[in-house]
Structures are given as structure tokens and as C-alpha cells.
Amino acid sequence: MYKLSINNLTTAQFLSQYWQKQPLLIKSGFSNFIDPIEPEELAGLAMEDSIESRLITNHNDDWQAHHGPFADFALLTPENSTLLVQAVDHWHPEAAQLLTPFRFIPNWRIDDLMVSYSTPGGGVGPHLDQYDVFIIQGQGKRHWRVGLPDQNLKQFAQNKSLLQVEPFEAVIDTILEPGDILYIPPGCPHEGYAVENALNYSVGFRAPDQKDLISSFADYLIDHELGNTRYSDPDLHIATSIGQISETEIANIRQLMQNVLSDNDTFRHWFGTMISQPKHDMDLAPLENPLNIDDLKNYLETGEVIVRAGGVRSIYQVLSDTILLSVNGESHTLPLEVLDSVKLLTDLDEFTVSQIKDSFSCLEFMKTLTKLISEGTYYLQEDDEFE
Ligand code: SIN
Ligand code: CO
């Protein structure tokens, strides 16, 4: 269990003073920090086909990027190299626990946990990220510099897959020690070089841009055969110039598009389904024999704790008279009476069977839970797994 302290700030003060506003050095954010993963395990993950990894080297200022999976780690030299592995929380339950203290920020905004291992001098070079990030220092030390957003800073490609930024002025210049954390808002240039062999954990966030949203919404309309109302103009008048598109016509086109965006059920169903989709594979263990709804109660008697598997994205929305629960890109409509149980499923990493017992009389809830447990997005911890 990791306990976060943000200097002397409450999480509410952190949000109002720093979140998306300015970078912050959080000294000893985790006291007596113990790494949840060893460098050797990280290397093991980087050998897997289904896990995204990169190795960056910077010998004599020559930046090179290599993409995993890696069969060996000859490129991870004793100096000037970094191995980065994406979505480690999807594969490593102990590492996934590092996300829990940051869950004062809503689930849908949290992306995944990236872990890097760097040898002295190693890093990814000066760069900007489009998303907020908390960088936690694990074992070892790393020298970090962070600047403020600057429109004039030019980005350039060091090579095909390594975008960097020109030298910047730092407002934070520090050597991170185990348990220290940097909060970096989007667009702040930063660079970190290991002083000694170092593990770093990056808690990343999601913030879709307009084109991502519009293109995903359009895909949703196509998949669900919606948005078929066509432009029409029964009140068309003789135009003064047939070459022109008039103000009224443009307003009508905009209105036609806005109508489909304004359909609340479609909009919410699309957003919940889309934003709950994981970007990376994950290590789910579906039941060998999927449950049917009549087996569920008996099955739940074989354990007490239900765990949400690492990386599973689980969110809900309250609609006018239903709840829409979206888990890993699939949405389920449930009655409002099971709201307390839905909150447990989405707010907590784990909860007990007795905490959701009140909802067992709801057929829709039981159907949904049967599916979630059968597919492995939620699993019943066996009694002998208790610590
Ligand atoms: C790293 O751990 O090397 C990369 C973290 C970052 O700068 O986003
Ligand atoms: Co970065």
C-alpha cells in the first residue's frame, strides 16, 4: 500500500494550485519507498510480444531508439541507455498498486504506468509531453530539469521515433531520490538523466483532443447505424449568387451536426464506451468455464474479496433513470438502485462480496457481474490468497 503525501498540500489544494498549472517537486512523496518491480522483471516484460517497450541510447550525443520486444539486452549498456516499458500496471499487480494513490483523479483521466530503467547518463532527452505526468523515482537517482511551457521552443525529431525539444530554462533542477515525485503538466519541457542505475515510474493521463473525439464519435455512429439524417432544404429560395454557400445554409449544416451531438444517450454511451477502452493489451484470466447467472451466487461463496484486474478501465455515468457502467470498452445499462455497488466496482481496486450483496436481487446487475467475472476483468480472490 503506497501512501502519497504532496508536500503539505491536501489533494484539493494540489488540484487547485498545481494540476495543469505548474510543475511541482514532491520531496518524499512516498516515504521509505520500496520498488514494486525489479529491473530484471522489467526486462522480462520487455521480451513479451504483447507489451510495448523501447530502448533509447545516447552514446556521444547520438540518440538511437529501438523498439521491443527484445531478445537480449546488449543495447542496455552500463551507461547512457534507458529501457522503457508501457502499461506495466496491466501485467504486474504490485506495480499497478502505484496508481492507487493517484486515484483522487477520476479513473477515466488516468492512462497507465510506464516504467523505465536507466543507466548513468541515460534518459530520453529533452522533450514535451501532451499529457500530465507524475514521475516517481524508484531505486537510484536521476537528475531532472523541468521548464515552463514556451510557444517558441522548437520540437525536432532526433530520429524517426524520438521527438525532442531545444534547450530550455529550468524552473525545477534537482536530483530525485527514491520516493521523490515530479508532477509535470502538459507542455512543460523536461529531461532526466540517471546519476546511478535508476528505476522511474510515470503515471500518465488521458486527454483526448477534438480530432480524436470527433473521429471516434463518427466511428461510433457508423458502427451503430446512427447519424443518418441528411441535409434538407424544403424552404430553398432563389439565390442571388448560385456560387455562394449562404450564412443560413452553413448554420443549417452546423445545426445538423449539433443535433446528433446533442442526443444525450448516444453521446454518453459513445463517450463511456470509448474512454473505457484500454490502449494496451492486459493480462486477464477469463474463467475456463464461463459462469452462467445461476452459478454466480454459489461461485461468490468461494471467496470474499473481488479484485478489479490491473489496467481494467471501469467508469460509470448516471443517466436520467439508469446507470451506464462502462468496462474496457463495453457498456452495461443498470437500474439506479445498484448505484452503491457500481461505485464499489469503479471507485475501488477491490471490495468484498458482502459489500455488494444488496444488489444480488437485481437481475441486470447479476448478469453484468457474471460477464465481468467470466471474462476476468474482475476476479474473486481465493480465500488462501489472503495475507
Ligand atoms: C523516463 O522515465 O525516462 C521518461 C519519463 C518522461 O519523461 O516522460
Ligand atoms: Co516525458
Coordinates of C-alpha atoms and ligand atoms in Angstrom, one line a residue:
M1 CA 0.0 0.0 0.0
Y2 CA 1.6 3.3 -1.1
K3 CA 0.7 6.4 0.8
L4 CA 1.1 9.7 -1.1
S5 CA 1.9 13.0 0.7
I6 CA 2.1 16.0 -1.6
N7 CA 4.4 18.2 0.5
N8 CA 2.0 19.7 2.9
L9 CA -0.9 20.0 0.5
T10 CA -4.2 18.3 0.5
T11 CA -5.2 16.7 -2.8
A12 CA -7.8 19.5 -3.2
Q13 CA -5.0 22.1 -2.7
F14 CA -2.8 20.3 -5.2
L15 CA -5.6 20.3 -7.8
S16 CA -6.4 24.0 -7.4
Q17 CA -2.7 25.2 -7.2
Y18 CA -0.7 22.9 -9.4
W19 CA -2.8 20.4 -11.6
Q20 CA -2.5 21.5 -15.2
K21 CA -1.0 24.8 -14.0
Q22 CA 2.6 24.4 -12.8
P23 CA 5.2 21.7 -12.2
L24 CA 5.9 20.6 -8.7
L25 CA 8.7 18.7 -6.9
I26 CA 7.2 16.5 -4.3
K27 CA 10.0 15.6 -2.0
S28 CA 9.5 12.1 -0.3
G29 CA 6.0 11.8 -1.8
F30 CA 6.3 8.2 -0.8
S31 CA 8.4 7.8 2.3
N32 CA 10.6 4.6 2.7
F33 CA 9.8 3.8 -0.9
I34 CA 10.1 0.2 -1.9
D35 CA 10.1 -0.6 -5.7
P36 CA 7.2 -2.8 -6.7
I37 CA 9.3 -4.3 -9.5
E38 CA 12.9 -5.3 -10.1
P39 CA 14.8 -4.3 -13.2
E40 CA 15.1 -8.0 -14.2
E41 CA 11.3 -8.3 -14.1
L42 CA 11.0 -5.2 -16.2
A43 CA 13.4 -6.7 -18.8
G44 CA 11.3 -9.8 -18.7
L45 CA 8.2 -7.8 -19.7
A46 CA 10.2 -6.1 -22.5
M47 CA 10.7 -9.5 -24.0
E48 CA 7.0 -10.1 -24.5
D49 CA 5.3 -9.6 -27.9
S50 CA 2.2 -8.1 -26.4
I51 CA 4.0 -5.5 -24.3
E52 CA 5.2 -2.2 -25.8
S53 CA 8.8 -1.4 -25.0
R54 CA 11.6 0.8 -26.2
L55 CA 15.3 1.1 -25.6
I56 CA 16.9 4.5 -26.1
T57 CA 20.6 5.0 -26.2
N58 CA 22.6 8.3 -26.2
H59 CA 26.3 7.5 -26.7
N60 CA 28.3 10.5 -27.6
D61 CA 25.2 12.5 -28.2
D62 CA 24.0 10.1 -30.9
W63 CA 20.4 9.4 -29.9
Q64 CA 19.0 6.0 -31.1
A65 CA 15.6 4.4 -30.4
H66 CA 14.9 0.7 -30.7
H67 CA 11.6 -1.0 -30.3
G68 CA 10.8 -4.2 -28.4
P69 CA 10.2 -7.0 -27.9
F70 CA 13.8 -7.6 -27.1
A71 CA 15.5 -11.0 -27.3
D72 CA 18.5 -9.7 -25.3
F73 CA 19.7 -6.5 -23.6
A74 CA 23.1 -5.9 -25.3
L75 CA 21.9 -2.4 -26.0
L76 CA 21.3 -1.7 -22.3
T77 CA 24.9 -0.7 -21.7
P78 CA 26.3 0.3 -18.3
E79 CA 26.0 3.9 -19.3
N80 CA 23.7 6.1 -21.5
S81 CA 20.8 3.8 -22.0
T82 CA 17.2 3.5 -21.0
L83 CA 14.7 0.7 -21.2
L84 CA 11.0 1.9 -21.2
V85 CA 8.0 -0.4 -20.8
Q86 CA 4.4 0.8 -21.3
A87 CA 1.3 -0.2 -19.3
V88 CA 3.2 -2.2 -16.7
D89 CA 0.1 -1.9 -14.5
H90 CA -1.6 -4.3 -17.0
W91 CA 0.8 -7.1 -16.3
H92 CA 2.2 -6.6 -12.8
P93 CA -0.3 -6.3 -9.9
E94 CA 2.3 -4.9 -7.5
A95 CA 3.3 -2.2 -9.9
A96 CA -0.4 -1.5 -10.5
Q97 CA -0.7 -0.5 -6.8
L98 CA 1.4 2.6 -7.6
L99 CA -1.6 4.0 -9.4
T100 CA -3.9 3.8 -6.5
P101 CA -2.7 6.9 -4.6
F102 CA -3.3 9.0 -7.7
R103 CA -6.9 7.9 -7.9
F104 CA -8.0 11.1 -6.4
I105 CA -8.1 12.0 -10.1
P106 CA -11.0 10.3 -11.9
N107 CA -10.4 6.8 -13.5
W108 CA -11.2 8.0 -17.0
R109 CA -8.4 10.5 -16.9
I110 CA -5.7 8.0 -15.7
D111 CA -4.0 6.2 -18.5
D112 CA -1.3 3.8 -17.4
L113 CA 2.0 3.2 -15.6
M114 CA 5.1 3.4 -17.7
V115 CA 8.3 2.1 -16.1
S116 CA 11.9 3.0 -17.1
Y117 CA 15.3 1.7 -16.1
S118 CA 18.2 3.9 -16.9
T119 CA 21.9 3.5 -16.6
P120 CA 24.1 6.6 -15.7
G121 CA 23.7 9.3 -18.3
G122 CA 20.6 7.5 -19.8
G123 CA 17.3 9.3 -20.5
V124 CA 15.0 10.1 -23.4
G125 CA 16.4 13.6 -23.8
P126 CA 14.7 17.0 -23.5
H127 CA 11.0 16.7 -24.7
L128 CA 7.4 17.8 -24.2
D129 CA 4.5 15.5 -23.4
Q130 CA 0.9 16.3 -24.3
Y131 CA -0.3 14.8 -21.1
D132 CA 0.1 15.4 -17.4
V133 CA 2.6 13.0 -15.7
F134 CA 3.7 12.1 -12.2
I135 CA 7.3 10.7 -12.4
I136 CA 8.1 8.7 -9.3
Q137 CA 11.8 8.0 -8.5
G138 CA 12.4 4.4 -7.6
Q139 CA 15.8 2.9 -6.8
G140 CA 18.8 5.0 -7.8
K141 CA 19.0 8.7 -8.5
R142 CA 18.2 10.8 -11.6
H143 CA 18.9 14.4 -12.4
W144 CA 15.8 16.1 -13.6
R145 CA 15.2 19.5 -15.2
V146 CA 11.7 20.9 -15.8
G147 CA 10.8 24.2 -17.6
L148 CA 7.6 26.1 -18.2
P149 CA 5.6 25.9 -21.4
D150 CA 7.1 28.1 -24.1
Q151 CA 5.5 28.5 -27.5
N152 CA 8.8 29.4 -29.0
L153 CA 10.5 26.2 -28.1
K154 CA 11.1 24.2 -31.3
Q155 CA 10.5 20.4 -31.3
F156 CA 12.6 18.3 -33.7
A157 CA 12.9 14.6 -34.4
Q158 CA 16.3 13.3 -33.2
N159 CA 15.4 10.3 -35.3
K160 CA 12.2 8.7 -36.6
S161 CA 10.8 7.8 -33.2
L162 CA 12.3 10.3 -30.8
L163 CA 10.9 13.8 -30.7
Q164 CA 12.9 16.2 -28.7
V165 CA 12.9 19.9 -27.9
E166 CA 15.6 22.5 -28.0
P167 CA 17.4 23.6 -24.8
F168 CA 15.1 25.2 -22.2
E169 CA 15.4 27.2 -19.0
A170 CA 14.6 25.1 -15.9
V171 CA 12.3 26.1 -13.0
I172 CA 13.0 22.7 -11.3
D173 CA 16.5 21.4 -11.4
T174 CA 17.0 18.6 -8.9
I175 CA 18.3 15.1 -8.2
L176 CA 15.4 12.8 -7.4
E177 CA 15.9 10.2 -4.8
P178 CA 13.8 7.1 -4.1
G179 CA 10.2 8.2 -3.2
D180 CA 10.5 11.7 -4.7
I181 CA 7.9 12.6 -7.3
L182 CA 7.8 15.2 -10.0
Y183 CA 4.4 16.5 -11.3
I184 CA 4.7 17.8 -14.8
P185 CA 1.7 19.5 -16.6
P186 CA 1.2 19.1 -20.3
G187 CA 3.6 21.1 -22.5
C188 CA 6.4 21.6 -19.8
P189 CA 9.7 20.7 -21.3
H190 CA 11.6 18.2 -19.2
E191 CA 14.7 15.9 -19.2
G192 CA 16.1 13.4 -16.8
Y193 CA 19.4 11.6 -16.8
A194 CA 20.3 8.8 -14.4
V195 CA 23.0 9.6 -11.9
E196 CA 23.1 5.9 -10.9
N197 CA 21.1 3.0 -12.2
A198 CA 17.6 4.2 -11.8
L199 CA 14.0 3.0 -11.9
N200 CA 11.3 5.6 -12.7
Y201 CA 7.6 5.2 -12.8
S202 CA 5.4 7.5 -14.9
V203 CA 1.7 7.8 -14.1
G204 CA 0.3 9.0 -17.3
F205 CA -3.1 10.6 -18.1
R206 CA -5.6 10.7 -21.0
A207 CA -6.8 13.9 -22.6
P208 CA -8.4 13.3 -26.0
D209 CA -8.2 16.2 -28.4
Q210 CA -11.0 17.4 -30.7
K211 CA -10.0 15.4 -33.7
D212 CA -9.7 12.2 -31.6
L213 CA -13.2 12.8 -30.2
I214 CA -14.8 13.7 -33.5
S215 CA -13.3 10.8 -35.4
S216 CA -14.2 8.3 -32.6
F217 CA -17.8 9.8 -32.5
A218 CA -18.1 9.3 -36.2
D219 CA -16.9 5.7 -36.0
Y220 CA -19.4 5.1 -33.3
L221 CA -22.2 6.5 -35.5
I222 CA -21.2 4.2 -38.3
D223 CA -20.9 1.1 -36.1
H224 CA -24.4 1.8 -34.6
E225 CA -26.0 2.9 -37.8
L226 CA -26.8 6.3 -36.3
G227 CA -26.5 9.9 -37.7
N228 CA -28.4 9.1 -40.9
T229 CA -30.4 12.4 -41.0
R230 CA -29.4 14.0 -44.3
Y231 CA -29.3 17.7 -45.1
S232 CA -32.6 19.0 -46.5
D233 CA -33.8 22.4 -47.6
P234 CA -37.6 22.4 -48.3
D235 CA -37.6 26.2 -48.0
L236 CA -34.9 26.8 -50.6
H237 CA -35.2 30.3 -52.3
I238 CA -33.7 31.6 -55.5
A239 CA -30.2 32.6 -54.6
T240 CA -28.6 36.0 -55.6
S241 CA -25.4 34.1 -56.5
I242 CA -25.5 30.3 -57.1
G243 CA -21.8 30.1 -56.5
Q244 CA -22.1 31.1 -52.8
I245 CA -22.9 29.0 -49.7
S246 CA -25.1 31.3 -47.7
E247 CA -24.8 32.0 -43.9
T248 CA -28.2 30.2 -43.4
E249 CA -27.0 27.1 -45.2
I250 CA -23.8 27.0 -43.1
A251 CA -25.9 27.4 -40.0
N252 CA -28.2 24.6 -41.1
I253 CA -25.2 22.3 -41.7
R254 CA -23.7 23.1 -38.3
Q255 CA -27.2 22.5 -36.7
L256 CA -27.5 19.1 -38.4
M257 CA -24.1 18.1 -36.9
Q258 CA -25.0 19.6 -33.5
N259 CA -28.3 17.6 -33.4
V260 CA -26.5 14.3 -33.4
L261 CA -24.0 15.6 -30.8
S262 CA -26.9 16.7 -28.6
D263 CA -28.5 13.3 -28.4
N264 CA -27.7 12.7 -24.8
D265 CA -28.0 8.9 -24.7
T266 CA -25.9 8.5 -27.8
F267 CA -23.3 10.9 -26.6
R268 CA -22.9 9.4 -23.2
H269 CA -22.9 5.8 -24.5
W270 CA -20.3 6.7 -27.0
F271 CA -18.0 8.5 -24.6
G272 CA -18.2 5.9 -21.8
T273 CA -17.6 3.1 -24.3
M274 CA -14.7 4.9 -26.0
I275 CA -12.9 6.2 -23.0
S276 CA -13.1 2.9 -21.1
Q277 CA -11.2 1.2 -23.9
P278 CA -7.7 0.2 -22.8
K279 CA -4.9 1.3 -25.2
H280 CA -2.7 -1.8 -24.4
D281 CA -3.3 -5.5 -24.0
M282 CA -3.7 -6.8 -20.5
D283 CA -3.2 -9.9 -18.5
L284 CA -6.7 -11.1 -18.0
A285 CA -7.5 -14.7 -16.9
P286 CA -11.0 -15.5 -18.1
L287 CA -12.7 -18.4 -16.3
E288 CA -12.1 -21.7 -18.0
N289 CA -15.8 -22.4 -17.7
P290 CA -17.7 -19.2 -18.0
L291 CA -20.3 -18.8 -15.3
N292 CA -24.0 -18.6 -16.0
I293 CA -26.1 -16.3 -13.9
D294 CA -27.5 -19.1 -11.8
D295 CA -24.0 -20.2 -10.7
L296 CA -22.8 -16.7 -9.7
K297 CA -24.1 -16.7 -6.1
N298 CA -22.6 -20.1 -5.3
Y299 CA -19.3 -19.1 -7.0
L300 CA -19.1 -15.9 -4.9
E301 CA -19.3 -18.0 -1.8
T302 CA -15.9 -19.5 -2.5
G303 CA -14.1 -16.2 -1.7
E304 CA -14.7 -12.9 -0.1
V305 CA -12.7 -10.3 -2.0
I306 CA -13.4 -9.2 -5.6
V307 CA -10.5 -7.6 -7.3
R308 CA -10.5 -5.4 -10.4
A309 CA -7.7 -6.7 -12.6
G310 CA -4.7 -4.5 -13.3
G311 CA -5.3 -2.0 -16.1
V312 CA -9.1 -2.6 -16.3
R313 CA -10.8 0.7 -17.1
S314 CA -14.1 1.0 -15.2
I315 CA -16.3 4.1 -15.1
Y316 CA -20.0 4.9 -14.8
Q317 CA -22.4 7.7 -15.6
V318 CA -25.7 8.4 -14.0
L319 CA -28.3 9.0 -16.7
S320 CA -31.9 10.2 -16.1
D321 CA -33.2 6.9 -14.8
T322 CA -30.4 4.4 -15.3
I323 CA -26.7 3.9 -14.7
L324 CA -24.3 3.3 -17.6
L325 CA -21.4 1.2 -16.5
S326 CA -18.5 1.0 -19.0
V327 CA -15.8 -1.5 -18.5
N328 CA -12.9 -2.0 -21.0
G329 CA -14.9 -0.6 -23.9
E330 CA -18.2 -2.3 -23.2
S331 CA -21.2 -0.6 -21.7
H332 CA -23.9 -2.0 -19.5
T333 CA -27.2 -0.3 -18.5
L334 CA -28.2 -0.9 -14.9
P335 CA -31.0 0.4 -12.7
L336 CA -30.3 3.3 -10.3
E337 CA -30.9 1.0 -7.2
V338 CA -27.5 -0.6 -7.7
L339 CA -25.6 2.6 -7.7
D340 CA -23.7 1.8 -4.4
S341 CA -22.4 -1.4 -5.9
V342 CA -21.5 0.2 -9.1
K343 CA -19.5 2.8 -7.2
L344 CA -17.6 0.0 -5.4
L345 CA -16.8 -1.6 -8.8
T346 CA -15.4 1.6 -10.2
D347 CA -14.1 3.6 -7.3
L348 CA -12.1 0.8 -5.6
D349 CA -9.4 -1.6 -6.7
E350 CA -11.1 -4.3 -4.5
F351 CA -14.2 -4.8 -2.4
T352 CA -15.9 -7.6 -0.6
V353 CA -18.7 -9.8 -1.7
S354 CA -20.8 -8.8 1.3
Q355 CA -20.5 -5.1 0.3
I356 CA -22.4 -5.7 -2.9
K357 CA -24.9 -8.3 -1.5
D358 CA -27.8 -5.9 -1.6
S359 CA -27.6 -5.9 -5.4
F360 CA -27.9 -9.6 -5.8
S361 CA -31.7 -9.3 -6.2
C362 CA -31.2 -7.2 -9.3
L363 CA -31.1 -9.4 -12.4
E364 CA -29.3 -6.9 -14.6
F365 CA -26.6 -6.4 -12.0
M366 CA -26.1 -10.2 -11.7
K367 CA -26.0 -10.6 -15.5
T368 CA -23.3 -7.9 -15.7
L369 CA -21.3 -9.3 -12.8
T370 CA -21.5 -12.8 -14.3
K371 CA -20.0 -11.4 -17.5
L372 CA -17.3 -9.4 -15.8
I373 CA -16.1 -12.3 -13.7
S374 CA -16.3 -14.8 -16.6
E375 CA -14.1 -12.5 -18.8
G376 CA -11.7 -11.9 -15.9
T377 CA -11.9 -8.1 -15.7
Y378 CA -13.0 -8.7 -12.1
Y379 CA -11.9 -11.8 -10.2
L380 CA -12.7 -13.4 -6.9
Q381 CA -9.6 -13.7 -4.8
E382 CA -9.5 -17.2 -3.4
D383 CA -9.5 -17.4 0.4
D384 CA -6.0 -18.7 0.6
E385 CA -4.7 -15.6 -1.2
F386 CA -5.5 -13.5 2.0
E387 CA -2.4 -12.0 3.6
Ligands
SIN1 C1 11.6 8.3 -18.4 O1 11.2 7.7 -17.4 O2 12.7 8.2 -18.8 C2 10.6 9.1 -19.2 C3 9.7 9.8 -18.4 C4 9.2 11.1 -19.2 O3 10.0 11.9 -19.3 O4 8.0 11.2 -19.6
CO2 CO 8.2 13.0 -20.5

